Coordinates of N, CA and C in Angstrom, one line a residue:
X1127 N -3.6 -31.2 13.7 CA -3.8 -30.0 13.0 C -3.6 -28.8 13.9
X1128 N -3.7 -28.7 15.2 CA -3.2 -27.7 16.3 C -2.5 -27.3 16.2
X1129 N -1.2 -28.0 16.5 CA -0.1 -27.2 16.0 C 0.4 -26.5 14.8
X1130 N 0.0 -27.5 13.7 CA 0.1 -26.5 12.1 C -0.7 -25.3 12.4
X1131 N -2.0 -25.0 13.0 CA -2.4 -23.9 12.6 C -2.1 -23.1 13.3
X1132 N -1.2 -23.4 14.6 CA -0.6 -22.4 15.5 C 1.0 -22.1 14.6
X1133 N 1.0 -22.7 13.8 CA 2.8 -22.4 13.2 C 2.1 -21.8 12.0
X1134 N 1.3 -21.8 11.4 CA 0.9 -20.8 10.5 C 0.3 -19.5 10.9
X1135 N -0.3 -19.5 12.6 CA -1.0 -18.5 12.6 C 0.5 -17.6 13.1
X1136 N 0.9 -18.1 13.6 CA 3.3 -17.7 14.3 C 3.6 -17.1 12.7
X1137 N 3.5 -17.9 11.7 CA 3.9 -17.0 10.4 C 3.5 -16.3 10.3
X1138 N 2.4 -16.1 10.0 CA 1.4 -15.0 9.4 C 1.6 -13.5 9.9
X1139 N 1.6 -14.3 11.4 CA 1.6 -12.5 12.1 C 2.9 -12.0 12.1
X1140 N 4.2 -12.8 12.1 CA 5.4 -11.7 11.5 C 5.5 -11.4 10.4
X1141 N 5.0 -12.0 9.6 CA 4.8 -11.6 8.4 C 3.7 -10.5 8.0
X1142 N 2.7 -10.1 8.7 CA 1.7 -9.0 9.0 C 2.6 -8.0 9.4
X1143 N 3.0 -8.1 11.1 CA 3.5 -7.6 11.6 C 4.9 -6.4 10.5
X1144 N 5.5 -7.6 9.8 CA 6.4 -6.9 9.0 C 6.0 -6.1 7.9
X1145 N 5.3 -6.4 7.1 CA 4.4 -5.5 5.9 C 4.3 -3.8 6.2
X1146 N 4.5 -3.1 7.1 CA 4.8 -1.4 7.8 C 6.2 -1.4 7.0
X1147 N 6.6 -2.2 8.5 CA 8.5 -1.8 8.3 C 9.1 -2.2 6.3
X1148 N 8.4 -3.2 5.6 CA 9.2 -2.9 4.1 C 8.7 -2.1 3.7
X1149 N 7.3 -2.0 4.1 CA 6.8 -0.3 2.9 C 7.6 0.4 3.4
X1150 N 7.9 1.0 4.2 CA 8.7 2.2 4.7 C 10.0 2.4 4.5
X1151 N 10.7 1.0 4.2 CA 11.9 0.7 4.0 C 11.7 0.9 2.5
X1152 N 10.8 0.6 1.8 CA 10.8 0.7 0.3 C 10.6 1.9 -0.2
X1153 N 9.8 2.9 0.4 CA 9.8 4.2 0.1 C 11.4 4.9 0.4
X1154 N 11.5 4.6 1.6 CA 13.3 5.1 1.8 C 13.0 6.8 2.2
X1155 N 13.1 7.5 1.7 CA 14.4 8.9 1.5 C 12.7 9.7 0.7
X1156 N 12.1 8.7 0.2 CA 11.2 9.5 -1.2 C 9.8 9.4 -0.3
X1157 N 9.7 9.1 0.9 CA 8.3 9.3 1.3 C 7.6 10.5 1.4
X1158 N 8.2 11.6 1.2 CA 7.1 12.5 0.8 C 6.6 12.8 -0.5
X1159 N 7.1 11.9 -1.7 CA 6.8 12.1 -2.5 C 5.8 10.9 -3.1
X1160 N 5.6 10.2 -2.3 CA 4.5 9.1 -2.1 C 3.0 9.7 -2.3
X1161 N 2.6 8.6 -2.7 CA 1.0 9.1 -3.1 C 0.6 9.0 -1.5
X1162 N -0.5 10.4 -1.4 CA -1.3 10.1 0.2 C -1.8 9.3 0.5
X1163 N -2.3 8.7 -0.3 CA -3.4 7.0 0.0 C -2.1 6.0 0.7
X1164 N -1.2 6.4 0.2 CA -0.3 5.3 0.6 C 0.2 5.6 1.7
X1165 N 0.6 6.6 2.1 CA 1.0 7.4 3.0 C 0.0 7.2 4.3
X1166 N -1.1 7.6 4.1 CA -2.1 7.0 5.2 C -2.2 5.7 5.3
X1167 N -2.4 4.8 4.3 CA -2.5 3.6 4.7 C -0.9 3.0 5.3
X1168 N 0.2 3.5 4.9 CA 1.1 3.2 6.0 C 0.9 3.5 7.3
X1169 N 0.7 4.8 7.7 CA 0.6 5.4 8.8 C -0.8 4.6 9.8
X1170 N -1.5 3.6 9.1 CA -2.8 3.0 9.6 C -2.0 1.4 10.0
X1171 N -1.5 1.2 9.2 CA -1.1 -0.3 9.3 C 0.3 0.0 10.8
X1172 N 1.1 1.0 10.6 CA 2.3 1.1 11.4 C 1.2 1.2 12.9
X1173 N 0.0 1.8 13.2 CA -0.4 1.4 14.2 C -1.1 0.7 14.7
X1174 N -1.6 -0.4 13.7 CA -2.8 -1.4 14.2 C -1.6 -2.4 14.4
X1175 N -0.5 -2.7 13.5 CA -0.1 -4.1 13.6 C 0.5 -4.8 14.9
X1176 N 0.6 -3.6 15.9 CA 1.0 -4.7 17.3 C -0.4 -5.3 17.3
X1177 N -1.6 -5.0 17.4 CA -2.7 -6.1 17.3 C -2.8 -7.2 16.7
X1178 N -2.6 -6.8 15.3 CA -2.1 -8.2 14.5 C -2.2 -9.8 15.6
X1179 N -1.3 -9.2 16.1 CA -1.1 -10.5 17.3 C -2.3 -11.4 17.9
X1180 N -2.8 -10.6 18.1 CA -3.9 -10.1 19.3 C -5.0 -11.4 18.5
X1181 N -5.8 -11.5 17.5 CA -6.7 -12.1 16.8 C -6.1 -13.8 16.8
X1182 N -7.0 -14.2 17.6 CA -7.2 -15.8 17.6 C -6.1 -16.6 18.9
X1183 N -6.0 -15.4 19.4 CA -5.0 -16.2 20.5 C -4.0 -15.5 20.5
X1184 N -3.2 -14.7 21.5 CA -1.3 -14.0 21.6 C -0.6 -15.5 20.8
X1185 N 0.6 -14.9 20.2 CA 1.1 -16.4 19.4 C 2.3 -16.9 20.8
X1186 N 2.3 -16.2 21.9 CA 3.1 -16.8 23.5 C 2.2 -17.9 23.6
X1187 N 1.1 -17.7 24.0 CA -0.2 -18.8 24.3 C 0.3 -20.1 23.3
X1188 N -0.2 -19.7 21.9 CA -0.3 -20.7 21.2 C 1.0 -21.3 20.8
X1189 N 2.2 -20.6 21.4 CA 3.0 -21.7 21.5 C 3.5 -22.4 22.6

């Protein structure tokens, strides 16, 4: 089970990791016209998620 939970925890975090870059990519052209909640919570997520990584082990280690 080590390794499955190191290839899930390998998913998860680019898939974390990625969740900034589509909002942003989804907004496009119209982000100022974006609700502020959203706007901030992009602006919160674009800078926590290099940590993403960081929780339960770097995914270099765990693999």
């Amino acid at each position: 089970p080590v390794i499955e939970a190191a290839l899930v925890k390998d998913l998860g975090t680019s898939f974390e990791q990625a969740i900034p870059v589509l909002i942003a990519e989804a907004l496009g052209s119209d982000r100022p016209a974006a609700p502020a909640a959203l706007k901030r919570t992009l602006a919160y997520l674009s800078q926590m998620s290099p940590a993403f990584s960081l929780r339960g082990g770097t995914r270099e280690i765990l693999r």
